[in-house]
Each structure stands twice: as structure tokens, then as C-alpha cells.
């Protein structure tokens, strides 16, 4: 019963009102709940763009404008939705109280993604050193080894679903090693993660919500046991540092420690998989761009940015006005949610010439695939390194890479193939 209330507050209300809006033909509502819209959101982003920089459906403002998205994500007038506590109707607070607290999750306070400063700054400081460009560059040769090991395992195969056999395993192995979690657990993390990752989305059905809480609970239980192990046997990894910050230095509470670790794990293995899948699919569909990369390998980092722009792995995020403010000349009252559609902002013709075109040489490329402002993706350097190595090694080692029947997009806030079956010939 309590779980039902939790679902109602977090997802049920949005689902119900979006379903109503979608039936009435309202685009932003349909993008939330109609799989047909989520499978190919791009024409619908253009419908919104034609309405101007802001589109208000009465409940929330939505934008596909690059300038407005950047302004919202950077502005102190807007805060994260999960952490917002002002101006909430009483009946909603009551429903929240009845629902109680579910398992900790990557998008619930006290996760870094769901709190504003000063807590946000405190959490982020503890982990940011491990994700700087310099720290990540040191992971290059190990990441190449992991890619090569996985590809060697595929060599004798003819038909492979790249999503399950490669794109998901590479980032899962890298983040498990970085965090000091047993690499043999990677597949188990992925299984829990597949359930838990749904919690990042809004408007889940009750059964999806139950599955996501089950995954989160399993992950939380495992992490708490692992922290006990690290307290006794600390290593040279991020989780050991966090455990030390919690128990020896008192810089984190137990919940903050668990939420931070869950976010790093979830972000580490649920997002880069999309970049690898999308990049592979784009290169297969655009052989002339692949030829260009063969001729100019120095363009690879550029190509990864272009994949992130054109098929942004995270299609949307949102904020809420913390005070009365003005956006694109329009008054926005305190408490009003603003949905920033990153995938639409990244095709804004005001910023990107020929925005629908895949161009591995595109420069400059000021995409917003990693968000912006204080919550700008902590793992951006890692994600780009993994994307470059994973896609680069794959197309280098396997000739005649082609889609096999069964390719399909997934439908969620993530842009990611549900299945990416390919055929290839191993070189040599
Ligand atoms: C292609 C892969 C990735 C994409 C597209 C991506 C995208 C994003 C976006 C859009 C945000 C901001 C969300 C918001 O403002 O509401 C974000 C935040 C974050 N990302 Fe990533 N991410 C990726 C990979 C990673 C990786 C590999 C990690 C590392 C473990 C990571 C860790 C984080 C963390 C910790 C935050 C929260 C930062 C904060 O709140 O200060 N991400 N990511």
C-alpha cells in the first residue's frame, strides 16, 4: 500500500495527467507516455520549436531551445526537481508522508543529482578528483584492453546483439574497476541496473515502478555489505575514499554515502552504453563518415561529440523555479517546472547548421548532451574516452559491420537501441 502511494506521488500523477494530455493531442504529454513518440521524438521537437522558445502546457514549461536550456541549467533561479521542497500542495505532502521512503535511488535526495548547493557541492567535491580529464586519461590503456578482451570473445560469432554483449559490458567493467567493486559482479550490476535505471524516468507504470524499486533495493543491500568490507579492507579506489569520508571524517552520512555510490554505479553503466550503441548504429548507417574517420583518425573525439549531439543518450532533464523569475521574456512563477529537452536543444538550427546531418567533422559542437551548470555530467571525460575506444576498436577490428534483422530503438527518456544485432567478419 505504501509503495502504491510512493508510486502515485512520483509517477502516477504525471502518468495520469500525461495520458489525458496525450489523448487530447498535447505533444509534451505524448512525449512522456506514448512509446511511438519516444521512439522517434525528433519531429515532435520540431513541432515544439515552431511554438517558440517556451511551450507552456499549464503544468510545466518545455523548451527545445539551446539558449533557454543553457540559461535554465546555469541559473541560480532554478533548482533540481527532486530537492524542491517549497510551494508543494498539502495533499501532496500528505501522500508523500503516507508513501514513506522507498529504497535510496540515483535521482532521489540525497543523490547529488537531486540536491542543490551547499549539499551538492559537498558531495561533488568528494568524488570529482577521480573524474578529471587527467585522471581519466590514465584509464585509456586499461579501457583499450577491456574493449579488446570483449571483442576477442565475439570474434568467432557471426550474429551478435551488440547492446548486451559489448556496449553494456565495457562501461560496466570500467566503472566496477574504478569503484573497487568485483568485476565478476558486472553482469549482476547490469541486471539490477536494468531494473533500477527505470527509476530515472518519469511517469512509470506501477509494475515498472515495482521492478525499479526491486533493483534499487538489491543494489543498496549489496552496496551496504560492500561498504562493511571496505571499512575493514580499504583499497585505492573511489568507494574506499567515500567510505573513509563517511566513517573516519564524518563528511557524509550513511545515506549520502549509499546514494552517491548508487549514482556513480548507475551513471557509469546506464548511459555510456547508449553512446556506444548510437555511435555504432550511426556509423553503420553513414559509411561515408566512417571512411572519413579512417582517413582522419584524429577526428574520433569530434565524432563522439557529434554522436552525443545528434542522438543524445539522455534526452531530457528538468528544473523547477526556486523564485519568481523571467525566462525568454516570459514570467515564470516560483514552483513552476521547466523541462529541458536536451535532444531537441542539440538540434537547434540557431546553433547547429544543418542540424539533422551527421557530420563527424562538425566544429564547433557546443552540444548539451552532458547538461550544463553545476550538475554538468561528472563522468563526461570518462564517457567520451569509453565511447571513442569502444566504437573505434569495434569498427577497426570487424570488417563489413552491418545491421542484422531485429534492430529496434528503446522507448524511454534515454535514446538507445533496445537491440543492436549486427553481422561482421573478423579481420585477418
Ligand atoms: C554518454 C554518457 C553520459 C551522458 C550522456 C551523461 C549525461 C548526463 C547529464 C545530462 C547529466 C546532468 C543531468 C541534470 O542536469 O539533471 C549528468 C550528470 C551526472 N553524470 Fe553523466 N552522463 C554520461 C556518463 C556518465 C558517467 C560514465 C558517469 C560516471 C560515473 C556519470 C556521472 C554523472 C554524475 C555523478 C552526474 C551528476 C552530477 C551532479 O549532479 O553534479 N555520467 N550526466
Tab-separated table of C-alpha atoms and ligand atoms in Angstrom:
chain	number	residue	atom	x	y	z
A	1	UNK	CA	0.000	0.000	0.000
A	2	UNK	CA	2.794	2.412	0.920
A	3	UNK	CA	4.545	1.540	-2.313
A	4	UNK	CA	1.356	2.402	-4.188
A	5	UNK	CA	1.337	5.878	-2.607
A	6	UNK	CA	5.021	6.341	-3.415
A	7	UNK	CA	4.279	5.415	-6.998
A	8	UNK	CA	1.274	7.747	-7.090
A	9	UNK	CA	3.289	10.760	-5.928
A	10	UNK	CA	6.350	10.128	-8.091
A	11	UNK	CA	4.817	8.669	-11.223
A	12	UNK	CA	1.080	8.027	-11.074
A	13	UNK	CA	0.010	11.678	-11.144
A	14	UNK	CA	2.335	12.512	-14.024
A	15	UNK	CA	1.277	9.354	-15.855
A	16	UNK	CA	-2.396	10.056	-15.406
A	17	UNK	CA	-2.207	13.720	-16.420
A	18	UNK	CA	0.163	12.981	-19.330
A	19	UNK	CA	-2.108	10.200	-20.603
A	20	UNK	CA	-5.010	12.667	-20.542
A	21	UNK	CA	-2.936	15.307	-22.318
A	22	UNK	CA	-1.694	12.766	-24.877
A	23	UNK	CA	-5.272	11.720	-25.667
A	24	UNK	CA	-6.061	15.383	-26.301
A	25	UNK	CA	-3.091	15.535	-28.712
A	26	UNK	CA	-0.776	17.549	-26.443
A	27	UNK	CA	2.805	16.938	-27.635
A	28	UNK	CA	4.791	17.224	-24.375
A	29	UNK	CA	2.364	14.865	-22.645
A	30	UNK	CA	2.620	12.362	-25.508
A	31	UNK	CA	6.430	12.528	-25.333
A	32	UNK	CA	6.186	11.391	-21.690
A	33	UNK	CA	3.860	8.427	-22.110
A	34	UNK	CA	3.394	7.429	-25.740
A	35	UNK	CA	6.086	4.932	-26.870
A	36	UNK	CA	5.508	5.938	-30.514
A	37	UNK	CA	6.593	9.484	-29.635
A	38	UNK	CA	9.589	8.342	-27.574
A	39	UNK	CA	10.793	6.021	-30.365
A	40	UNK	CA	11.177	8.949	-32.743
A	41	UNK	CA	10.898	12.172	-30.736
A	42	UNK	CA	12.629	14.430	-33.270
A	43	UNK	CA	9.675	15.518	-35.450
A	44	UNK	CA	7.801	16.340	-32.229
A	45	UNK	CA	10.669	18.507	-31.013
A	46	UNK	CA	10.296	20.482	-34.246
A	47	UNK	CA	6.566	20.917	-33.564
A	48	UNK	CA	7.529	22.425	-30.196
A	49	UNK	CA	10.239	24.586	-31.765
A	50	UNK	CA	7.673	26.098	-34.103
A	51	UNK	CA	5.775	27.329	-30.983
A	52	UNK	CA	8.747	29.491	-29.881
A	53	UNK	CA	11.423	29.151	-27.182
A	54	UNK	CA	8.946	28.182	-24.433
A	55	UNK	CA	5.924	25.918	-24.573
A	56	UNK	CA	3.629	26.027	-21.531
A	57	UNK	CA	1.055	23.249	-21.173
A	58	UNK	CA	-0.282	24.773	-17.957
A	59	UNK	CA	1.537	22.347	-15.679
A	60	UNK	CA	5.111	22.717	-16.936
A	61	UNK	CA	7.143	24.740	-19.391
A	62	UNK	CA	9.062	22.775	-22.011
A	63	UNK	CA	11.900	24.030	-24.173
A	64	UNK	CA	13.932	22.718	-27.122
A	65	UNK	CA	15.876	25.980	-27.401
A	66	UNK	CA	19.630	25.695	-26.875
A	67	UNK	CA	19.832	29.207	-25.396
A	68	UNK	CA	16.949	28.676	-22.955
A	69	UNK	CA	18.180	25.217	-21.903
A	70	UNK	CA	21.647	26.614	-21.202
A	71	UNK	CA	20.166	29.530	-19.252
A	72	UNK	CA	17.932	27.291	-17.106
A	73	UNK	CA	20.647	24.768	-16.277
A	74	UNK	CA	23.072	27.532	-15.284
A	75	UNK	CA	20.675	29.856	-13.479
A	76	UNK	CA	20.568	30.058	-9.658
A	77	UNK	CA	16.843	30.867	-10.072
A	78	UNK	CA	16.246	27.199	-10.924
A	79	UNK	CA	16.937	24.152	-8.769
A	80	UNK	CA	16.697	20.410	-9.219
A	81	UNK	CA	13.200	18.964	-9.088
A	82	UNK	CA	13.933	16.174	-6.573
A	83	UNK	CA	15.244	18.609	-3.989
A	84	UNK	CA	12.448	21.162	-4.266
A	85	UNK	CA	10.500	21.481	-1.032
A	86	UNK	CA	8.763	24.870	-1.214
A	87	UNK	CA	5.283	25.595	-2.547
A	88	UNK	CA	4.177	21.928	-2.583
A	89	UNK	CA	0.413	21.458	-2.030
A	90	UNK	CA	-0.545	19.990	1.352
A	91	UNK	CA	-2.336	16.966	-0.084
A	92	UNK	CA	0.841	16.038	-1.936
A	93	UNK	CA	2.930	16.341	1.232
A	94	UNK	CA	0.413	14.075	2.999
A	95	UNK	CA	0.566	11.495	0.206
A	96	UNK	CA	4.371	11.633	0.402
A	97	UNK	CA	4.249	11.042	4.147
A	98	UNK	CA	1.940	8.029	3.744
A	99	UNK	CA	4.143	6.600	0.976
A	100	UNK	CA	7.190	6.778	3.228
A	101	UNK	CA	10.671	6.342	1.939
A	102	UNK	CA	11.486	3.705	-0.630
A	103	UNK	CA	14.970	2.421	-1.324
A	104	UNK	CA	17.609	5.071	-1.956
A	105	UNK	CA	17.989	5.881	-5.634
A	106	UNK	CA	20.184	7.816	-8.051
A	107	UNK	CA	17.594	10.554	-8.599
A	108	UNK	CA	16.195	10.880	-5.076
A	109	UNK	CA	17.743	13.109	-2.418
A	110	UNK	CA	20.395	12.737	-1.083
A	111	UNK	CA	21.786	11.772	-4.503
A	112	UNK	CA	23.984	14.558	-5.896
A	113	UNK	CA	21.702	14.771	-8.938
A	114	UNK	CA	18.714	15.607	-6.763
A	115	UNK	CA	20.073	18.230	-4.347
A	116	UNK	CA	21.205	21.828	-4.758
A	117	UNK	CA	24.136	23.554	-3.102
A	118	UNK	CA	25.511	23.536	-0.422
A	119	UNK	CA	24.992	19.733	-0.107
A	120	UNK	CA	25.557	19.282	-3.826
A	121	UNK	CA	28.961	20.983	-3.653
A	122	UNK	CA	29.953	18.878	-0.639
A	123	UNK	CA	29.134	15.539	-2.350
A	124	UNK	CA	30.600	16.507	-5.696
A	125	UNK	CA	33.923	17.617	-4.172
A	126	UNK	CA	34.441	14.204	-2.622
A	127	UNK	CA	34.370	12.371	-5.940
A	128	UNK	CA	35.326	14.893	-8.612
A	129	UNK	CA	39.069	14.237	-8.401
A	130	UNK	CA	38.624	10.718	-9.797
A	131	UNK	CA	36.832	12.043	-12.912
A	132	UNK	CA	39.063	14.904	-14.095
A	133	UNK	CA	40.396	14.810	-17.676
A	134	UNK	CA	43.814	13.881	-16.313
A	135	UNK	CA	42.618	11.077	-14.039
A	136	UNK	CA	40.526	9.632	-16.852
A	137	UNK	CA	43.338	9.819	-19.429
A	138	UNK	CA	45.245	7.378	-17.200
A	139	UNK	CA	42.481	4.828	-17.799
A	140	UNK	CA	42.979	4.774	-21.574
A	141	UNK	CA	45.175	1.708	-21.915
A	142	UNK	CA	43.108	-0.373	-19.450
A	143	UNK	CA	39.908	0.618	-21.293
A	144	UNK	CA	41.501	-0.455	-24.589
A	145	UNK	CA	42.393	-3.801	-23.023
A	146	UNK	CA	38.828	-4.312	-21.819
A	147	UNK	CA	37.447	-3.477	-25.290
A	148	UNK	CA	39.895	-5.894	-26.909
A	149	UNK	CA	39.090	-8.709	-24.469
A	150	UNK	CA	35.366	-8.318	-25.120
A	151	UNK	CA	35.853	-8.168	-28.899
A	152	UNK	CA	38.069	-11.249	-28.870
A	153	UNK	CA	35.185	-13.075	-27.195
A	154	UNK	CA	32.957	-12.103	-30.124
A	155	UNK	CA	35.388	-12.975	-32.912
A	156	UNK	CA	34.069	-16.438	-33.678
A	157	UNK	CA	30.478	-15.305	-33.661
A	158	UNK	CA	28.591	-14.161	-36.737
A	159	UNK	CA	25.467	-12.591	-35.237
A	160	UNK	CA	25.649	-10.672	-32.017
A	161	UNK	CA	23.386	-8.276	-30.125
A	162	UNK	CA	25.999	-5.605	-29.508
A	163	UNK	CA	23.979	-3.973	-26.741
A	164	UNK	CA	24.108	-6.960	-24.387
A	165	UNK	CA	27.439	-8.459	-25.483
A	166	UNK	CA	29.592	-5.353	-25.785
A	167	UNK	CA	28.115	-1.851	-25.395
A	168	UNK	CA	26.820	-2.516	-21.874
A	169	UNK	CA	29.724	-4.681	-20.664
A	170	UNK	CA	32.528	-2.235	-21.427
A	171	UNK	CA	31.328	0.670	-19.236
A	172	UNK	CA	30.121	-1.744	-16.546
A	173	UNK	CA	33.597	-3.286	-16.307
A	174	UNK	CA	35.336	0.107	-16.278
A	175	UNK	CA	33.160	1.606	-13.539
A	176	UNK	CA	33.286	-1.589	-11.454
A	177	UNK	CA	37.094	-1.446	-11.547
A	178	UNK	CA	37.153	2.290	-10.756
A	179	UNK	CA	34.863	1.840	-7.793
A	180	UNK	CA	36.715	-1.199	-6.491
A	181	UNK	CA	33.654	-3.416	-6.937
A	182	UNK	CA	34.310	-7.017	-8.016
A	183	UNK	CA	34.388	-7.116	-11.815
A	184	UNK	CA	32.776	-10.568	-11.746
A	185	UNK	CA	29.693	-8.706	-10.465
A	186	UNK	CA	29.379	-6.609	-13.656
A	187	UNK	CA	26.619	-8.749	-15.155
A	188	UNK	CA	24.764	-8.764	-11.844
A	189	UNK	CA	25.066	-4.949	-11.665
A	190	UNK	CA	23.685	-4.756	-15.168
A	191	UNK	CA	20.726	-6.940	-14.229
A	192	UNK	CA	19.919	-4.794	-11.171
A	193	UNK	CA	20.744	-1.686	-13.152
A	194	UNK	CA	18.311	-2.593	-15.927
A	195	UNK	CA	15.546	-2.625	-13.302
A	196	UNK	CA	16.863	0.312	-11.290
A	197	UNK	CA	17.559	2.562	-14.295
A	198	UNK	CA	13.856	2.895	-14.932
A	199	UNK	CA	13.758	4.997	-11.756
A	200	UNK	CA	15.497	7.775	-13.726
A	201	UNK	CA	12.422	8.175	-15.903
A	202	UNK	CA	9.123	9.855	-15.018
A	203	UNK	CA	5.594	8.510	-15.455
A	204	UNK	CA	6.343	4.797	-14.854
A	205	UNK	CA	3.537	2.262	-14.643
A	206	UNK	CA	3.025	0.648	-11.226
A	207	UNK	CA	4.681	-2.603	-12.342
A	208	UNK	CA	7.674	-0.746	-13.816
A	209	UNK	CA	7.967	1.195	-10.548
A	210	UNK	CA	7.859	-2.060	-8.526
A	211	UNK	CA	10.621	-3.528	-10.692
A	212	UNK	CA	12.726	-0.372	-10.344
A	213	UNK	CA	12.391	-0.399	-6.533
A	214	UNK	CA	13.308	-4.101	-6.504
A	215	UNK	CA	16.502	-3.379	-8.486
A	216	UNK	CA	17.378	-0.403	-6.280
A	217	UNK	CA	16.811	-2.397	-3.108
A	218	UNK	CA	19.085	-5.220	-4.303
A	219	UNK	CA	21.789	-2.748	-5.289
A	220	UNK	CA	21.500	-0.894	-1.971
A	221	UNK	CA	21.741	-4.149	0.028
A	222	UNK	CA	24.820	-5.236	-1.883
A	223	UNK	CA	26.490	-1.840	-1.510
A	224	UNK	CA	25.934	-1.700	2.242
A	225	UNK	CA	27.585	-5.112	2.618
A	226	UNK	CA	30.430	-3.991	0.377
A	227	UNK	CA	30.988	-0.827	2.471
A	228	UNK	CA	31.466	-3.032	5.540
A	229	UNK	CA	34.102	-4.978	3.614
A	230	UNK	CA	35.868	-1.760	2.503
A	231	UNK	CA	35.918	-0.401	6.049
A	232	UNK	CA	37.929	-3.457	7.076
A	233	UNK	CA	39.968	-3.736	3.854
A	234	UNK	CA	40.210	-0.299	2.189
A	235	UNK	CA	41.595	-0.166	-1.341
A	236	UNK	CA	42.897	2.548	-3.607
A	237	UNK	CA	39.510	3.258	-5.220
A	238	UNK	CA	36.682	5.802	-5.090
A	239	UNK	CA	34.344	3.790	-2.877
A	240	UNK	CA	37.096	3.277	-0.284
A	241	UNK	CA	37.678	7.047	-0.292
A	242	UNK	CA	33.962	7.664	0.205
A	243	UNK	CA	33.693	5.082	2.975
A	244	UNK	CA	36.626	6.768	4.718
A	245	UNK	CA	34.961	10.187	4.281
A	246	UNK	CA	31.853	8.771	5.952
A	247	UNK	CA	33.253	6.752	8.819
A	248	UNK	CA	36.579	8.426	9.673
A	249	UNK	CA	35.997	12.029	8.642
A	250	UNK	CA	32.241	12.383	9.178
A	251	UNK	CA	31.851	14.211	5.842
A	252	UNK	CA	28.938	12.045	4.688
A	253	UNK	CA	26.038	10.299	6.400
A	254	UNK	CA	25.394	6.606	5.675
A	255	UNK	CA	22.512	7.511	3.307
A	256	UNK	CA	24.628	10.093	1.498
A	257	UNK	CA	27.360	7.516	1.048
A	258	UNK	CA	24.935	4.928	-0.359
A	259	UNK	CA	23.191	7.425	-2.665
A	260	UNK	CA	26.496	8.720	-4.051
A	261	UNK	CA	27.780	5.210	-4.715
A	262	UNK	CA	24.491	4.231	-6.383
A	263	UNK	CA	24.569	7.265	-8.632
A	264	UNK	CA	28.147	6.569	-9.724
A	265	UNK	CA	27.334	2.946	-10.471
A	266	UNK	CA	24.068	3.705	-12.254
A	267	UNK	CA	25.503	6.633	-14.247
A	268	UNK	CA	28.595	4.589	-15.012
A	269	UNK	CA	26.770	1.677	-16.582
A	270	UNK	CA	23.470	3.028	-17.826
A	271	UNK	CA	24.445	5.961	-20.036
A	272	UNK	CA	27.656	5.254	-21.943
A	273	UNK	CA	26.050	2.082	-23.258
A	274	UNK	CA	23.716	4.374	-25.223
A	275	UNK	CA	26.579	6.380	-26.663
A	276	UNK	CA	28.320	3.202	-27.849
A	277	UNK	CA	25.121	1.754	-29.330
A	278	UNK	CA	24.068	5.009	-31.004
A	279	UNK	CA	27.539	5.690	-32.397
A	280	UNK	CA	27.815	2.210	-33.871
A	281	UNK	CA	24.363	2.469	-35.456
A	282	UNK	CA	25.189	5.915	-36.898
A	283	UNK	CA	28.485	4.774	-38.425
A	284	UNK	CA	26.813	1.728	-39.987
A	285	UNK	CA	24.154	4.000	-41.483
A	286	UNK	CA	26.724	6.551	-42.735
A	287	UNK	CA	29.630	4.661	-44.348
A	288	UNK	CA	30.997	7.898	-45.848
A	289	UNK	CA	31.515	9.272	-42.315
A	290	UNK	CA	33.239	6.044	-41.338
A	291	UNK	CA	35.543	6.429	-44.378
A	292	UNK	CA	36.361	9.946	-43.257
A	293	UNK	CA	37.378	8.659	-39.813
A	294	UNK	CA	39.596	6.030	-41.420
A	295	UNK	CA	41.315	8.782	-43.409
A	296	UNK	CA	41.495	11.213	-40.459
A	297	UNK	CA	41.635	9.245	-37.185
A	298	UNK	CA	42.340	12.492	-35.299
A	299	UNK	CA	38.629	13.247	-35.823
A	300	UNK	CA	37.499	10.461	-33.431
A	301	UNK	CA	36.941	12.690	-30.359
A	302	UNK	CA	34.981	15.028	-32.636
A	303	UNK	CA	32.907	12.129	-33.955
A	304	UNK	CA	31.982	11.123	-30.394
A	305	UNK	CA	30.725	14.658	-29.692
A	306	UNK	CA	28.674	14.502	-32.872
A	307	UNK	CA	27.033	11.218	-31.800
A	308	UNK	CA	26.270	12.793	-28.415
A	309	UNK	CA	24.699	15.779	-30.155
A	310	UNK	CA	22.638	14.010	-32.782
A	311	UNK	CA	21.397	11.037	-30.732
A	312	UNK	CA	21.765	12.382	-27.205
A	313	UNK	CA	21.776	9.440	-24.772
A	314	UNK	CA	19.863	11.444	-22.126
A	315	UNK	CA	17.036	13.170	-23.952
A	316	UNK	CA	15.727	15.393	-21.192
A	317	UNK	CA	16.174	16.753	-17.730
A	318	UNK	CA	14.275	19.356	-15.756
A	319	UNK	CA	14.427	22.053	-13.116
A	320	UNK	CA	11.954	23.977	-11.003
A	321	UNK	CA	11.813	27.759	-10.460
A	322	UNK	CA	13.075	28.491	-6.938
A	323	UNK	CA	11.714	32.029	-7.080
A	324	UNK	CA	9.644	34.193	-9.427
A	325	UNK	CA	11.824	34.806	-12.429
A	326	UNK	CA	11.816	35.635	-16.132
A	327	UNK	CA	12.788	33.296	-18.961
A	328	UNK	CA	12.979	34.321	-22.621
A	329	UNK	CA	10.953	37.400	-21.690
A	330	UNK	CA	8.178	35.370	-20.015
A	331	UNK	CA	7.345	35.497	-16.286
A	332	UNK	CA	7.900	32.124	-14.603
A	333	UNK	CA	6.352	31.760	-11.124
A	334	UNK	CA	8.102	30.003	-8.216
A	335	UNK	CA	7.401	26.258	-8.223
A	336	UNK	CA	6.935	26.005	-11.991
A	337	UNK	CA	8.749	23.016	-13.526
A	338	UNK	CA	10.761	23.570	-16.708
A	339	UNK	CA	11.548	20.534	-18.869
A	340	UNK	CA	14.716	20.999	-20.908
A	341	UNK	CA	14.691	18.618	-23.884
A	342	UNK	CA	18.425	18.151	-24.419
A	343	UNK	CA	17.879	16.049	-27.549
A	344	UNK	CA	15.908	18.926	-29.097
A	345	UNK	CA	18.296	21.668	-27.945
A	346	UNK	CA	21.078	19.694	-29.611
A	347	UNK	CA	19.316	20.056	-32.962
A	348	UNK	CA	18.571	23.758	-32.591
A	349	UNK	CA	19.175	25.323	-36.033
A	350	UNK	CA	20.071	28.636	-34.347
A	351	UNK	CA	23.249	26.951	-33.092
A	352	UNK	CA	23.882	23.989	-35.397
A	353	UNK	CA	23.985	24.467	-39.164
A	354	UNK	CA	22.257	21.608	-40.976
A	355	UNK	CA	21.344	20.271	-37.543
A	356	UNK	CA	19.861	16.945	-38.718
A	357	UNK	CA	23.046	15.949	-40.531
A	358	UNK	CA	25.601	13.545	-39.020
A	359	UNK	CA	28.968	15.208	-39.598
A	360	UNK	CA	31.975	13.756	-37.763
A	361	UNK	CA	33.959	16.887	-38.631
A	362	UNK	CA	31.464	19.328	-37.089
A	363	UNK	CA	33.231	22.183	-35.304
A	364	UNK	CA	32.399	23.904	-33.075
A	365	UNK	CA	29.976	21.500	-31.395
A	366	UNK	CA	28.547	23.107	-28.262
A	367	UNK	CA	26.102	20.289	-27.530
A	368	UNK	CA	24.278	19.932	-24.218
A	369	UNK	CA	24.291	16.124	-24.034
A	370	UNK	CA	26.011	16.317	-20.634
A	371	UNK	CA	23.709	19.061	-19.341
A	372	UNK	CA	25.198	22.316	-18.046
A	373	UNK	CA	25.781	24.414	-14.941
A	374	UNK	CA	26.557	22.940	-11.511
A	375	UNK	CA	25.181	19.477	-12.388
A	376	UNK	CA	27.174	19.172	-15.624
A	377	UNK	CA	27.947	15.474	-16.030
A	378	UNK	CA	30.752	14.445	-13.721
A	379	UNK	CA	31.577	11.488	-15.972
A	380	UNK	CA	31.828	13.371	-19.291
A	381	UNK	CA	35.564	12.716	-19.808
A	382	UNK	CA	35.126	9.065	-18.927
A	383	UNK	CA	32.099	8.668	-21.193
A	384	UNK	CA	33.911	10.230	-24.158
A	385	UNK	CA	37.005	8.114	-23.631
A	386	UNK	CA	34.905	4.937	-23.425
A	387	UNK	CA	32.853	5.932	-26.463
A	388	UNK	CA	35.908	6.661	-28.576
A	389	UNK	CA	37.670	3.426	-27.634
A	390	UNK	CA	34.611	1.173	-27.760
A	391	UNK	CA	33.338	2.325	-31.160
A	392	UNK	CA	36.812	2.862	-32.618
A	393	UNK	CA	38.088	-0.615	-31.661
A	394	UNK	CA	34.907	-2.287	-32.867
A	395	UNK	CA	34.957	-0.808	-36.367
A	396	UNK	CA	38.706	-1.264	-36.617
A	397	UNK	CA	38.648	-4.966	-35.792
A	398	UNK	CA	35.499	-6.095	-37.572
A	399	UNK	CA	35.060	-5.659	-41.318
A	400	UNK	CA	31.693	-5.486	-43.026
A	401	UNK	CA	29.892	-4.468	-39.867
A	402	UNK	CA	26.209	-4.347	-40.814
A	403	UNK	CA	22.874	-4.347	-39.071
A	404	UNK	CA	21.168	-7.741	-38.866
A	405	UNK	CA	17.371	-8.007	-38.744
A	406	UNK	CA	15.859	-7.041	-35.410
A	407	UNK	CA	17.327	-3.569	-34.808
A	408	UNK	CA	14.971	-1.514	-32.669
A	409	UNK	CA	15.061	1.687	-30.661
A	410	UNK	CA	14.107	1.597	-26.997
A	411	UNK	CA	11.397	3.971	-25.745
A	412	UNK	CA	12.291	5.974	-22.621
A	413	UNK	CA	13.986	9.225	-21.649
A	414	UNK	CA	17.149	7.563	-22.937
A	415	UNK	CA	17.910	7.420	-26.647
A	416	UNK	CA	19.278	3.898	-27.016
A	417	UNK	CA	18.797	0.868	-29.228
A	418	UNK	CA	16.791	-1.816	-27.438
A	419	UNK	CA	18.572	-4.347	-29.638
A	420	UNK	CA	21.511	-3.839	-31.971
A	421	UNK	CA	22.012	-7.135	-33.822
A	422	UNK	CA	24.996	-6.976	-36.177
A	423	UNK	CA	26.826	-9.189	-38.653
A	424	UNK	CA	30.551	-8.848	-39.283
A	425	UNK	CA	33.719	-10.530	-40.403
A	426	UNK	CA	36.722	-10.502	-38.057
A	427	UNK	CA	39.864	-9.167	-39.748
A	428	UNK	CA	42.736	-11.498	-40.573
B	1	LIG	C1	27.382	9.226	-22.651
B	1	LIG	C2	27.323	9.075	-21.363
B	1	LIG	C3	26.698	10.050	-20.419
B	1	LIG	C4	25.742	11.012	-20.629
B	1	LIG	C5	25.062	11.380	-21.940
B	1	LIG	C6	25.512	11.662	-19.363
B	1	LIG	C7	24.622	12.698	-19.190
B	1	LIG	C8	24.457	13.383	-18.012
B	1	LIG	C9	23.590	14.526	-17.843
B	1	LIG	C10	22.704	15.132	-18.933
B	1	LIG	C11	23.725	14.939	-16.560
B	1	LIG	C12	23.045	16.160	-15.936
B	1	LIG	C13	21.654	15.878	-15.501
B	1	LIG	C14	20.963	17.111	-14.980
B	1	LIG	O1	21.487	18.216	-15.052
B	1	LIG	O2	19.840	16.966	-14.491
B	1	LIG	C15	24.652	14.052	-15.906
B	1	LIG	C16	25.014	14.131	-14.589
B	1	LIG	C17	25.858	13.227	-13.979
B	1	LIG	N1	26.589	12.229	-14.575
B	1	LIG	FE1	26.547	11.715	-16.521
B	1	LIG	N2	26.305	11.088	-18.412
B	1	LIG	C18	27.061	10.102	-19.017
B	1	LIG	C19	28.009	9.293	-18.423
B	1	LIG	C20	28.377	9.347	-17.119
B	1	LIG	C21	29.384	8.522	-16.500
B	1	LIG	C22	30.224	7.472	-17.218
B	1	LIG	C23	29.439	8.860	-15.202
B	1	LIG	C24	30.382	8.317	-14.172
B	1	LIG	C25	30.218	7.539	-13.287
B	1	LIG	C26	28.454	9.913	-14.979
B	1	LIG	C27	28.192	10.526	-13.782
B	1	LIG	C28	27.322	11.574	-13.607
B	1	LIG	C29	27.071	12.186	-12.309
B	1	LIG	C30	27.672	11.776	-10.985
B	1	LIG	C31	26.141	13.229	-12.541
B	1	LIG	C32	25.555	14.170	-11.512
B	1	LIG	C33	26.406	15.401	-11.442
B	1	LIG	C34	25.851	16.415	-10.497
B	1	LIG	O3	24.678	16.350	-10.111
B	1	LIG	O4	26.625	17.305	-10.117
B	1	LIG	N3	27.837	10.185	-16.170
B	1	LIG	N4	25.100	13.117	-16.810
